[in-house]
Tab-separated table of C-alpha atoms in Angstrom:
chain	number	residue	atom	x	y	z
V	1	UNK	CA	46.533	-74.130	-42.608
V	2	UNK	CA	44.670	-70.955	-41.763
V	3	UNK	CA	46.256	-67.544	-42.240
V	4	UNK	CA	44.798	-66.566	-38.870
V	5	UNK	CA	46.166	-69.393	-36.732
V	6	UNK	CA	49.853	-70.260	-36.924
V	7	UNK	CA	51.726	-72.833	-34.818
V	8	UNK	CA	54.493	-71.071	-32.912
V	9	UNK	CA	55.556	-73.470	-30.157
V	10	UNK	CA	55.118	-76.969	-28.787
V	11	UNK	CA	56.843	-78.936	-26.059
V	12	UNK	CA	56.491	-82.607	-25.215
V	13	UNK	CA	56.734	-83.280	-21.476
V	14	UNK	CA	57.875	-86.658	-20.185
V	15	UNK	CA	54.921	-86.876	-17.787
V	16	UNK	CA	51.225	-86.022	-18.019
V	17	UNK	CA	50.339	-82.339	-17.763
V	18	UNK	CA	48.033	-81.923	-14.794
V	19	UNK	CA	47.425	-78.162	-14.797
V	20	UNK	CA	48.475	-74.988	-16.620
V	21	UNK	CA	48.078	-71.695	-14.723
V	22	UNK	CA	48.636	-68.420	-16.603
V	23	UNK	CA	49.495	-65.039	-15.117
V	24	UNK	CA	50.496	-62.119	-17.299
V	25	UNK	CA	52.889	-63.484	-19.911
V	26	UNK	CA	53.940	-66.559	-17.930
V	27	UNK	CA	52.612	-70.095	-17.543
V	28	UNK	CA	53.024	-72.410	-14.563
V	29	UNK	CA	52.829	-76.020	-15.767
V	30	UNK	CA	52.280	-78.891	-13.326
V	31	UNK	CA	53.103	-82.451	-14.372
V	32	UNK	CA	52.450	-85.695	-12.493
V	33	UNK	CA	54.444	-88.923	-12.546
V	34	UNK	CA	51.892	-91.420	-11.252
V	35	UNK	CA	54.353	-94.307	-11.171
V	36	UNK	CA	56.936	-92.561	-8.975
V	37	UNK	CA	54.426	-90.316	-7.144
V	38	UNK	CA	56.241	-87.155	-8.215
V	39	UNK	CA	54.754	-83.737	-9.015
V	40	UNK	CA	56.980	-81.300	-10.927
V	41	UNK	CA	56.550	-77.659	-11.879
V	42	UNK	CA	57.880	-75.638	-14.826
V	43	UNK	CA	57.711	-71.914	-15.626
V	44	UNK	CA	57.360	-70.731	-19.235
V	45	UNK	CA	57.759	-67.183	-20.584
V	46	UNK	CA	55.308	-66.565	-23.445
V	47	UNK	CA	57.148	-63.479	-24.710
V	48	UNK	CA	60.590	-65.100	-24.896
V	49	UNK	CA	59.046	-68.498	-25.736
V	50	UNK	CA	61.377	-70.292	-23.384
V	51	UNK	CA	61.332	-72.017	-20.012
V	52	UNK	CA	62.585	-69.967	-17.081
V	53	UNK	CA	62.957	-73.238	-15.178
V	54	UNK	CA	61.786	-76.819	-15.602
V	55	UNK	CA	60.766	-79.785	-13.487
V	56	UNK	CA	61.212	-78.308	-10.022
V	57	UNK	CA	59.973	-80.554	-7.220
V	58	UNK	CA	59.806	-80.214	-3.450
V	59	UNK	CA	60.342	-82.249	-0.295
V	60	UNK	CA	56.643	-83.114	-0.353
V	61	UNK	CA	56.787	-84.720	-3.766
V	62	UNK	CA	53.187	-85.879	-4.286
V	63	UNK	CA	50.619	-84.229	-2.018
V	64	UNK	CA	51.326	-80.750	-3.355
V	65	UNK	CA	49.685	-78.358	-5.809
V	66	UNK	CA	49.709	-74.693	-6.795
V	67	UNK	CA	46.974	-72.784	-4.980
V	68	UNK	CA	47.578	-69.438	-6.686
V	69	UNK	CA	49.982	-67.722	-9.080
V	70	UNK	CA	50.205	-63.918	-9.066
V	71	UNK	CA	53.056	-61.750	-10.315
V	72	UNK	CA	56.383	-63.178	-9.171
V	73	UNK	CA	54.930	-65.399	-6.440
V	74	UNK	CA	53.409	-68.874	-6.502
V	75	UNK	CA	51.455	-70.022	-3.463
V	76	UNK	CA	51.919	-73.769	-3.053
V	77	UNK	CA	49.824	-75.936	-0.769
V	78	UNK	CA	50.686	-79.321	0.723
V	79	UNK	CA	48.196	-81.699	2.276
V	80	UNK	CA	49.054	-82.684	5.848
V	81	UNK	CA	46.353	-85.333	6.231
V	82	UNK	CA	45.029	-87.216	3.215
V	83	UNK	CA	41.875	-87.999	5.223
V	84	UNK	CA	41.219	-84.284	5.802
V	85	UNK	CA	41.839	-82.255	2.658
V	86	UNK	CA	41.311	-78.957	4.490
V	87	UNK	CA	44.364	-79.570	6.708
V	88	UNK	CA	47.171	-77.962	4.742
V	89	UNK	CA	50.464	-76.155	4.916
V	90	UNK	CA	51.219	-73.308	2.560
V	91	UNK	CA	54.315	-71.509	1.322
V	92	UNK	CA	55.205	-68.683	-1.043
V	93	UNK	CA	57.737	-69.292	-3.818
V	94	UNK	CA	59.625	-66.608	-5.784
V	95	UNK	CA	59.716	-67.505	-9.491
V	96	UNK	CA	62.894	-65.461	-10.078
V	97	UNK	CA	65.107	-66.660	-7.218
V	98	UNK	CA	63.444	-70.110	-7.196
V	99	UNK	CA	63.376	-69.965	-3.405
V	100	UNK	CA	60.683	-70.223	-0.747
V	101	UNK	CA	59.757	-66.842	0.763
V	102	UNK	CA	57.689	-67.929	3.763
V	103	UNK	CA	55.683	-70.876	5.056
V	104	UNK	CA	52.749	-71.444	7.427
V	105	UNK	CA	51.677	-74.852	8.736
V	106	UNK	CA	48.306	-76.317	9.693
V	107	UNK	CA	45.881	-73.879	8.120
V	108	UNK	CA	42.703	-73.821	6.087
V	109	UNK	CA	42.918	-71.726	2.917
V	110	UNK	CA	39.940	-69.432	2.403
V	111	UNK	CA	40.622	-67.298	-0.655
V	112	UNK	CA	43.329	-65.483	-2.595
V	113	UNK	CA	42.794	-62.095	-4.189
V	114	UNK	CA	44.922	-59.156	-5.361
V	115	UNK	CA	48.142	-60.413	-3.810
V	116	UNK	CA	46.498	-61.333	-0.516
V	117	UNK	CA	45.717	-64.733	0.999
V	118	UNK	CA	43.061	-65.354	3.655
V	119	UNK	CA	43.748	-68.308	5.969
V	120	UNK	CA	42.384	-69.846	9.169
V	121	UNK	CA	44.605	-71.706	11.688
V	122	UNK	CA	43.366	-75.218	12.423
V	123	UNK	CA	44.500	-75.217	16.058
V	124	UNK	CA	43.792	-72.842	18.926
V	125	UNK	CA	41.171	-70.132	19.016
V	126	UNK	CA	42.647	-67.924	16.334
V	127	UNK	CA	40.344	-66.354	13.770
V	128	UNK	CA	40.965	-65.976	10.071
V	129	UNK	CA	43.602	-63.488	9.010
V	130	UNK	CA	45.078	-62.184	5.759
V	131	UNK	CA	48.696	-62.234	4.628
V	132	UNK	CA	50.657	-60.556	1.845
V	133	UNK	CA	51.717	-63.361	-0.520
V	134	UNK	CA	55.064	-61.618	-1.145
V	135	UNK	CA	56.118	-61.542	2.504
V	136	UNK	CA	53.860	-63.913	4.418
V	137	UNK	CA	53.190	-61.098	6.880
V	138	UNK	CA	49.721	-60.361	8.237
V	139	UNK	CA	48.035	-57.335	6.681
V	140	UNK	CA	44.666	-55.632	6.563
V	141	UNK	CA	42.412	-56.711	3.689
V	142	UNK	CA	41.937	-53.028	2.897
V	143	UNK	CA	45.662	-52.593	2.255
V	144	UNK	CA	46.343	-50.049	-0.481
V	145	UNK	CA	49.241	-49.544	-2.802
V	146	UNK	CA	50.950	-52.712	-3.962
V	147	UNK	CA	47.985	-55.050	-4.288
V	148	UNK	CA	48.522	-57.251	-7.324
V	149	UNK	CA	45.983	-57.029	-10.121
V	150	UNK	CA	45.233	-60.294	-11.857
V	151	UNK	CA	45.975	-59.954	-15.555
V	152	UNK	CA	42.939	-59.601	-17.813
V	153	UNK	CA	44.685	-60.859	-20.958
V	154	UNK	CA	43.719	-64.452	-20.101
V	155	UNK	CA	40.465	-65.776	-21.539
V	156	UNK	CA	38.970	-69.095	-20.496
V	157	UNK	CA	36.150	-71.037	-22.173
V	158	UNK	CA	32.629	-71.332	-20.850
V	159	UNK	CA	31.625	-74.847	-19.848
V	160	UNK	CA	28.200	-76.036	-20.982
V	161	UNK	CA	26.482	-79.174	-19.716
V	162	UNK	CA	23.922	-80.996	-21.867
V	163	UNK	CA	20.927	-79.374	-20.131
V	164	UNK	CA	22.132	-75.860	-21.024
V	165	UNK	CA	20.352	-74.274	-24.047
V	166	UNK	CA	23.734	-73.149	-25.425
V	167	UNK	CA	24.873	-76.779	-25.487
V	168	UNK	CA	21.944	-77.683	-27.723
V	169	UNK	CA	22.800	-74.841	-30.107
V	170	UNK	CA	26.447	-75.889	-30.290
V	171	UNK	CA	25.511	-79.562	-30.683
V	172	UNK	CA	23.408	-78.704	-33.741
V	173	UNK	CA	26.235	-76.609	-35.181
V	174	UNK	CA	28.844	-79.348	-34.637
V	175	UNK	CA	26.544	-81.959	-36.173
V	176	UNK	CA	25.864	-79.833	-39.239
V	177	UNK	CA	29.503	-78.851	-39.803
V	178	UNK	CA	31.367	-81.974	-38.744
V	179	UNK	CA	28.819	-84.777	-38.630
V	180	UNK	CA	29.864	-85.424	-35.020
V	181	UNK	CA	27.482	-86.007	-32.124
V	182	UNK	CA	28.384	-83.758	-29.196
V	183	UNK	CA	28.081	-85.791	-25.974
V	184	UNK	CA	27.545	-84.640	-22.393
V	185	UNK	CA	29.368	-81.310	-22.209
V	186	UNK	CA	31.595	-78.922	-24.122
V	187	UNK	CA	33.841	-75.890	-23.645
V	188	UNK	CA	33.242	-72.771	-25.744
V	189	UNK	CA	35.304	-69.597	-26.167
V	190	UNK	CA	34.596	-66.704	-28.501
V	191	UNK	CA	36.957	-63.862	-29.447
V	192	UNK	CA	36.694	-61.293	-32.279
V	193	UNK	CA	38.927	-63.401	-34.537
V	194	UNK	CA	37.222	-66.804	-34.122
V	195	UNK	CA	35.383	-69.148	-31.781
V	196	UNK	CA	36.640	-72.469	-30.409
V	197	UNK	CA	34.812	-75.561	-29.157
V	198	UNK	CA	36.243	-78.512	-27.228
V	199	UNK	CA	33.987	-81.369	-28.305
V	200	UNK	CA	33.333	-84.547	-26.334
V	201	UNK	CA	32.240	-87.478	-28.507
V	202	UNK	CA	32.033	-91.233	-28.042
V	203	UNK	CA	32.805	-94.368	-30.031
V	204	UNK	CA	33.364	-98.056	-29.284
V	205	UNK	CA	36.766	-97.346	-27.646
V	206	UNK	CA	35.481	-94.696	-25.221
V	207	UNK	CA	35.191	-90.922	-25.084
V	208	UNK	CA	37.178	-88.654	-27.394
V	209	UNK	CA	38.048	-84.980	-27.047
V	210	UNK	CA	38.734	-82.690	-30.017
V	211	UNK	CA	39.359	-78.969	-30.408
V	212	UNK	CA	37.699	-77.187	-33.338
V	213	UNK	CA	38.265	-73.533	-34.225
V	214	UNK	CA	35.914	-71.736	-36.630
V	215	UNK	CA	35.676	-68.368	-38.293
V	216	UNK	CA	32.516	-66.529	-37.322
V	217	UNK	CA	31.054	-67.161	-40.774
V	218	UNK	CA	31.373	-70.895	-40.129
V	219	UNK	CA	34.480	-72.102	-41.958
V	220	UNK	CA	36.849	-74.411	-40.079
V	221	UNK	CA	40.235	-72.926	-39.139
V	222	UNK	CA	41.771	-75.655	-37.010
V	223	UNK	CA	41.028	-79.216	-35.923
V	224	UNK	CA	43.114	-80.943	-33.248
V	225	UNK	CA	42.568	-84.286	-31.484
V	226	UNK	CA	43.250	-83.574	-27.804
V	227	UNK	CA	42.692	-87.004	-26.274
V	228	UNK	CA	41.393	-90.460	-27.106
V	229	UNK	CA	39.876	-93.507	-25.371
V	230	UNK	CA	38.927	-91.598	-22.222
V	231	UNK	CA	36.783	-93.177	-19.521
V	232	UNK	CA	34.613	-90.076	-19.173
V	233	UNK	CA	33.981	-86.506	-20.281
V	234	UNK	CA	36.821	-83.957	-20.261
V	235	UNK	CA	36.930	-80.166	-19.884
V	236	UNK	CA	39.286	-77.271	-19.165
V	237	UNK	CA	41.434	-78.103	-22.147
V	238	UNK	CA	42.310	-74.760	-23.770
V	239	UNK	CA	42.505	-71.015	-23.138
V	240	UNK	CA	43.880	-67.802	-24.634
V	241	UNK	CA	46.650	-65.550	-23.330
V	242	UNK	CA	47.121	-62.360	-25.332
V	243	UNK	CA	47.252	-63.460	-28.971
V	244	UNK	CA	48.050	-67.107	-28.238
V	245	UNK	CA	45.662	-70.062	-28.283
V	246	UNK	CA	47.075	-72.607	-25.826
V	247	UNK	CA	46.044	-76.229	-25.406
V	248	UNK	CA	47.333	-79.639	-24.303
V	249	UNK	CA	47.427	-82.372	-26.925
V	250	UNK	CA	47.628	-86.027	-25.935
V	251	UNK	CA	48.108	-85.267	-22.218
V	252	UNK	CA	51.782	-84.309	-22.598
V	253	UNK	CA	52.199	-81.923	-25.528
V	254	UNK	CA	51.800	-78.214	-24.719
V	255	UNK	CA	50.913	-76.337	-27.925
V	256	UNK	CA	50.636	-72.619	-28.799
V	257	UNK	CA	49.059	-71.070	-31.889
V	258	UNK	CA	49.271	-67.331	-32.593
V	259	UNK	CA	46.520	-65.254	-34.187
């Protein structure tokens, strides 16, 4: 095992991990139970390395997802009409009290930025307006003072399709180092300590996804199989928060390595 990368935490969820959203030193993890049509949410503190809460679900148990996560507030969206994905309701949720702060029905979500959410009502002649995600109250987009700054300690990989020149370079590197043929697309992230590649490959059972981490001089630091026997290409599988490399292994295992 590398001296630079050390396993510090892992947690096996009972259902497939659908999405992991970081903000600051916290992670919002969404899991989906396809058999019972149940979406659950958990909040993890990276500093304390513990869950603040686990497996919260709502009255709308399936057609729900996290639209944004900033500071102490999660903006959840529910889908009112499965035939019209723009028809939604939205509510703010306080991660500390675990209670809803506000809700607005029948809107189209435009964008979220710096603690503000732009929405358009679907009925009537009302124009778009902006609300404060902490209060749900309408504000001016030029509001000063308490606007939330999105943390810059999160780093996400670049996604390269096969027609991108960088893909060709990485494919040659992977072939020379690992003897593996890189197929279709890959994710690439470089930091001063190392660089990481999520590699799609294919065999007789289907597509495979592996995470490889290398020192800049080319030696292999870490190799992890992320998924097997997939029906297609995969992406969005790892990221960095602070000094932690975070990835999902086998759909359900959330893993952290420190560096």
